[in-house]
Coordinates of C-alpha atoms in Angstrom, one line a residue:
M1 CA 34.3 0.6 -6.1
I2 CA 32.7 4.0 -6.7
F3 CA 29.9 5.0 -4.4
D4 CA 28.9 7.6 -1.8
K5 CA 31.1 6.1 0.9
E6 CA 30.3 8.7 3.6
R7 CA 26.5 8.3 3.3
A8 CA 26.6 4.6 3.0
T9 CA 28.9 4.2 6.0
A10 CA 26.7 6.4 8.2
R11 CA 23.6 4.5 7.3
C12 CA 25.3 1.1 7.8
Q13 CA 26.5 2.2 11.2
K14 CA 23.0 3.1 12.2
L15 CA 21.5 -0.1 10.8
G16 CA 24.3 -2.1 12.5
N17 CA 22.8 -1.4 15.9
Y18 CA 20.0 -3.7 15.0
S19 CA 20.8 -7.4 14.4
S20 CA 17.6 -7.9 12.4
L21 CA 18.5 -5.3 9.8
K22 CA 21.7 -6.9 8.4
A23 CA 20.0 -7.4 5.0
L24 CA 19.1 -3.7 4.9
Q25 CA 22.8 -2.8 5.6
I26 CA 23.7 -4.8 2.4
L27 CA 20.8 -3.2 0.4
E28 CA 21.8 0.3 1.6
T29 CA 25.4 -0.3 0.5
L30 CA 24.4 -1.6 -2.9
S31 CA 21.9 1.3 -3.4
H32 CA 24.8 3.8 -3.1
S33 CA 27.1 2.0 -5.4
R34 CA 27.6 2.9 -9.0
S35 CA 29.0 -0.5 -9.8
C36 CA 28.6 -4.1 -8.7
L37 CA 30.2 -5.1 -5.4
G38 CA 31.9 -8.3 -4.3
I39 CA 31.5 -9.9 -0.9
T40 CA 34.8 -8.5 0.3
E41 CA 33.8 -5.0 -0.6
L42 CA 30.4 -5.4 1.1
S43 CA 32.1 -6.8 4.2
T44 CA 34.4 -3.8 4.4
A45 CA 31.5 -1.3 3.9
T46 CA 29.1 -3.0 6.4
N47 CA 31.5 -4.5 9.0
L48 CA 29.6 -7.8 8.5
S49 CA 31.5 -11.0 8.2
A50 CA 31.9 -12.5 4.7
S51 CA 30.0 -15.6 5.8
T52 CA 27.1 -13.6 7.0
I53 CA 27.0 -11.5 3.8
H54 CA 27.2 -14.6 1.6
R55 CA 24.3 -16.2 3.5
I56 CA 22.1 -13.1 3.3
L57 CA 23.0 -12.4 -0.4
Q58 CA 21.8 -15.9 -1.3
E59 CA 18.4 -15.1 0.2
L60 CA 18.3 -11.7 -1.4
V61 CA 19.2 -13.1 -4.8
E62 CA 16.5 -15.8 -4.5
T63 CA 13.9 -13.2 -3.7
G64 CA 14.9 -10.9 -6.5
Y65 CA 16.1 -8.0 -4.3
V66 CA 19.7 -8.5 -5.4
A67 CA 21.1 -9.7 -8.7
K68 CA 24.5 -11.5 -9.2
N69 CA 26.6 -11.2 -12.4
E70 CA 29.0 -13.7 -14.0
E71 CA 31.9 -12.2 -11.9
R72 CA 30.1 -13.1 -8.7
K73 CA 29.5 -9.5 -7.9
Y74 CA 26.2 -8.0 -6.8
R75 CA 23.9 -5.1 -7.5
L76 CA 20.3 -4.2 -6.5
G77 CA 17.7 -6.5 -8.2
F78 CA 14.6 -5.4 -10.0
D79 CA 12.3 -6.2 -7.1
A80 CA 14.3 -3.7 -4.9
M81 CA 14.1 -1.1 -7.7
A82 CA 10.4 -1.7 -8.1
L83 CA 9.9 -1.2 -4.4
G84 CA 11.6 2.1 -4.6
M85 CA 9.5 3.2 -7.5
R86 CA 6.3 2.1 -5.7
M87 CA 7.3 4.2 -2.7
Q88 CA 7.9 7.2 -5.0
A89 CA 4.6 6.6 -6.6
S90 CA 2.9 6.5 -3.2
D91 CA 4.5 9.9 -2.2
F92 CA 3.3 11.4 -5.5
M93 CA -0.2 10.0 -5.1
V94 CA -0.5 11.5 -1.6
E95 CA 0.7 14.9 -2.9
V96 CA -1.8 14.8 -5.7
A97 CA -4.7 13.7 -3.5
E98 CA -4.0 16.0 -0.6
K99 CA -6.3 18.8 -1.7
E100 CA -9.3 16.5 -2.2
M101 CA -8.6 14.7 1.1
R102 CA -8.8 18.0 2.9
R103 CA -12.0 19.0 1.0
L104 CA -13.7 15.8 2.1
N105 CA -12.4 16.2 5.6
D106 CA -13.9 19.7 5.9
L107 CA -17.1 18.6 4.3
S108 CA -17.7 15.5 6.5
T109 CA -15.6 16.3 9.5
E110 CA -14.7 12.6 9.5
T111 CA -11.6 10.5 8.9
I112 CA -10.3 10.4 5.3
H113 CA -8.2 7.6 4.0
L114 CA -6.2 7.1 0.8
I115 CA -5.8 3.3 0.2
A116 CA -3.6 1.6 -2.4
L117 CA -3.0 -2.0 -3.4
N118 CA -0.3 -4.0 -1.6
Q119 CA -0.3 -7.3 -3.5
Y120 CA -3.7 -8.9 -2.5
Q121 CA -4.3 -6.4 0.4
G122 CA -4.9 -2.7 0.7
I123 CA -2.6 -0.4 2.5
Y124 CA -3.2 3.0 4.1
I125 CA -0.9 5.5 2.3
A126 CA -2.4 8.7 3.8
K127 CA -4.9 9.7 6.5
L128 CA -6.6 12.8 7.7
E129 CA -8.0 12.6 11.2
A130 CA -11.6 13.3 12.0
K131 CA -12.4 16.7 13.4
N132 CA -14.4 15.1 16.2
Q133 CA -12.7 14.1 19.4
I134 CA -13.3 10.4 18.7
G135 CA -11.6 9.2 15.5
L136 CA -10.7 5.8 14.1
R137 CA -7.9 3.5 15.0
S138 CA -6.0 3.3 11.7
R139 CA -2.4 4.2 10.7
V140 CA -0.5 4.9 7.5
G141 CA 1.4 1.8 6.6
W142 CA -1.2 -0.6 8.0
N143 CA -2.6 -3.3 5.7
L144 CA -6.3 -3.9 5.4
P145 CA -8.4 -6.6 3.7
L146 CA -9.8 -5.8 0.2
H147 CA -13.1 -7.8 0.5
C148 CA -14.7 -6.0 3.4
T149 CA -13.5 -2.4 3.4
G150 CA -14.8 0.6 1.4
G151 CA -11.5 1.6 -0.2
G152 CA -10.5 -2.1 -0.6
K153 CA -13.7 -3.0 -2.5
A154 CA -13.5 0.2 -4.6
V155 CA -10.0 -0.9 -5.8
L156 CA -10.9 -4.6 -6.0
A157 CA -13.9 -4.0 -8.2
N158 CA -11.9 -2.3 -10.9
Q159 CA -9.1 -4.8 -11.3
S160 CA -8.8 -6.9 -14.5
E161 CA -10.6 -10.2 -14.6
E162 CA -7.3 -12.1 -14.6
W163 CA -6.1 -10.3 -11.5
L164 CA -9.4 -10.8 -9.8
R165 CA -9.4 -14.6 -10.6
A166 CA -6.0 -14.9 -9.0
Y167 CA -7.1 -12.9 -6.0
L168 CA -10.2 -15.1 -5.4
K169 CA -8.1 -18.2 -5.8
N170 CA -5.1 -17.2 -3.6
E171 CA -6.3 -14.8 -0.9
P172 CA -8.3 -16.1 2.1
R173 CA -11.4 -14.0 2.8
K174 CA -11.8 -13.8 6.6
R175 CA -15.2 -13.1 8.1
F176 CA -14.9 -10.1 10.4
T177 CA -18.6 -9.5 11.1
E178 CA -21.9 -11.0 10.1
R179 CA -22.0 -8.6 7.2
T180 CA -18.6 -9.6 5.7
F181 CA -18.7 -10.8 2.1
V182 CA -17.0 -14.1 2.2
E183 CA -18.7 -16.3 -0.4
E184 CA -17.3 -15.8 -3.9
A185 CA -20.7 -15.4 -5.6
A186 CA -21.9 -12.8 -3.1
L187 CA -18.6 -10.8 -3.4
L188 CA -18.7 -10.8 -7.2
E189 CA -22.2 -9.5 -7.1
E190 CA -21.1 -6.8 -4.7
L191 CA -18.2 -5.8 -7.0
A192 CA -20.5 -5.6 -10.0
R193 CA -22.7 -3.3 -8.0
I194 CA -19.7 -1.1 -7.1
R195 CA -18.6 -0.9 -10.8
A196 CA -22.1 0.1 -11.8
Q197 CA -22.6 2.9 -9.2
G198 CA -19.0 4.1 -9.1
Y199 CA -18.5 3.9 -5.3
A200 CA -18.2 1.3 -2.6
L201 CA -19.6 1.0 0.9
D202 CA -18.4 -0.7 4.0
N203 CA -21.6 -1.2 5.9
R204 CA -20.0 -2.5 9.2
E205 CA -18.3 -5.4 7.3
H206 CA -14.8 -5.0 8.6
H207 CA -15.6 -3.5 12.0
A208 CA -19.0 -3.9 13.5
D209 CA -19.3 -0.2 14.3
V210 CA -17.6 1.5 11.3
V211 CA -19.2 2.7 8.0
C212 CA -17.2 3.9 5.0
V213 CA -17.9 5.2 1.5
A214 CA -15.0 5.2 -1.0
A215 CA -14.4 5.7 -4.8
P216 CA -11.5 4.5 -7.0
I217 CA -8.8 6.7 -8.5
F218 CA -7.6 5.8 -12.0
S219 CA -4.4 6.2 -13.9
A220 CA -4.2 7.4 -17.5
E221 CA -4.3 3.7 -18.5
H222 CA -7.6 3.4 -16.5
K223 CA -6.0 1.3 -13.8
A224 CA -7.5 1.6 -10.4
L225 CA -4.4 2.7 -8.4
C226 CA -6.0 3.5 -5.1
A227 CA -9.2 4.8 -3.5
I228 CA -10.2 7.8 -1.4
G229 CA -12.9 7.4 1.2
I230 CA -14.7 8.7 4.3
S231 CA -14.8 6.5 7.4
A232 CA -16.5 7.0 10.8
P233 CA -18.3 5.3 13.6
D234 CA -21.8 4.2 12.7
Y235 CA -23.5 6.2 15.5
R236 CA -22.6 9.5 13.8
F237 CA -22.1 8.2 10.2
P238 CA -25.0 5.8 9.4
L239 CA -25.3 4.2 6.0
D240 CA -27.8 6.8 4.7
K241 CA -25.3 9.6 5.5
A242 CA -22.5 7.7 3.8
I243 CA -24.6 7.3 0.7
S244 CA -25.5 11.0 0.8
L245 CA -21.8 11.8 0.5
A246 CA -21.1 9.3 -2.3
D247 CA -21.3 11.9 -5.1
E248 CA -18.8 14.1 -3.3
V249 CA -16.4 11.2 -2.8
M250 CA -16.7 10.2 -6.5
A251 CA -16.1 13.9 -7.4
S252 CA -12.9 13.9 -5.4
A253 CA -11.7 10.6 -6.9
A254 CA -12.4 12.0 -10.4
A255 CA -10.5 15.2 -9.6
V256 CA -7.5 13.2 -8.4
S257 CA -7.7 10.9 -11.4
R258 CA -7.7 13.9 -13.8
R259 CA -4.6 15.3 -12.1
L260 CA -2.8 12.0 -12.5
Q261 CA -3.8 11.8 -16.2
Q262 CA -2.5 15.3 -17.1

């Protein structure tokens, strides 16, 4: 068993204070190992009982976060590795977009969000607060619906037809306000309009008093990775003002896309 024992032990001791994080203890131990580990080795490293580890490993193997070899030893699975890569990608995306987020923040004085895909939802991966005293109640790490938010629709509109069909089939579309696009035909028409004009609007569709304008950011393979947008209360950011800033938002999205494609 060759792994960074000191670091793994420290992390496991910290996680061991929380009964709900036993699976993370196992994943942490596997992540620091350079070889596959058996149940006895994992029990020694985590101070969890062999029966507890066996039960949790079964669930982690079924979900793809852990893989088991023919010798009944375990390593991180591809889903756990993919999660780590997505986290690294998010950090890189925030770093690349920071300059343009600050530019839009200075220009509009309003809240700037960077939103990425999280399965069939969006997720805030970066935020700059409004320069006004009253901002928006949002937080990095929060999920948001794709069908009724500016950043969500900007990303949604630029997915493949196959992905979009799966989304429409499997993801419920909740009505948040009277303006929310719920019906499939109306949403598809809205997405076509977004693709044509290059930006998306949230005209009080998610929250009855919030307006947003956003544009997609593309990878070198022309995949819509995320969106950058301006959001604010409608009393100081009416729809016409949001539209007046659409060119600036698209310029920022294009600038970030260029940096990603270099």
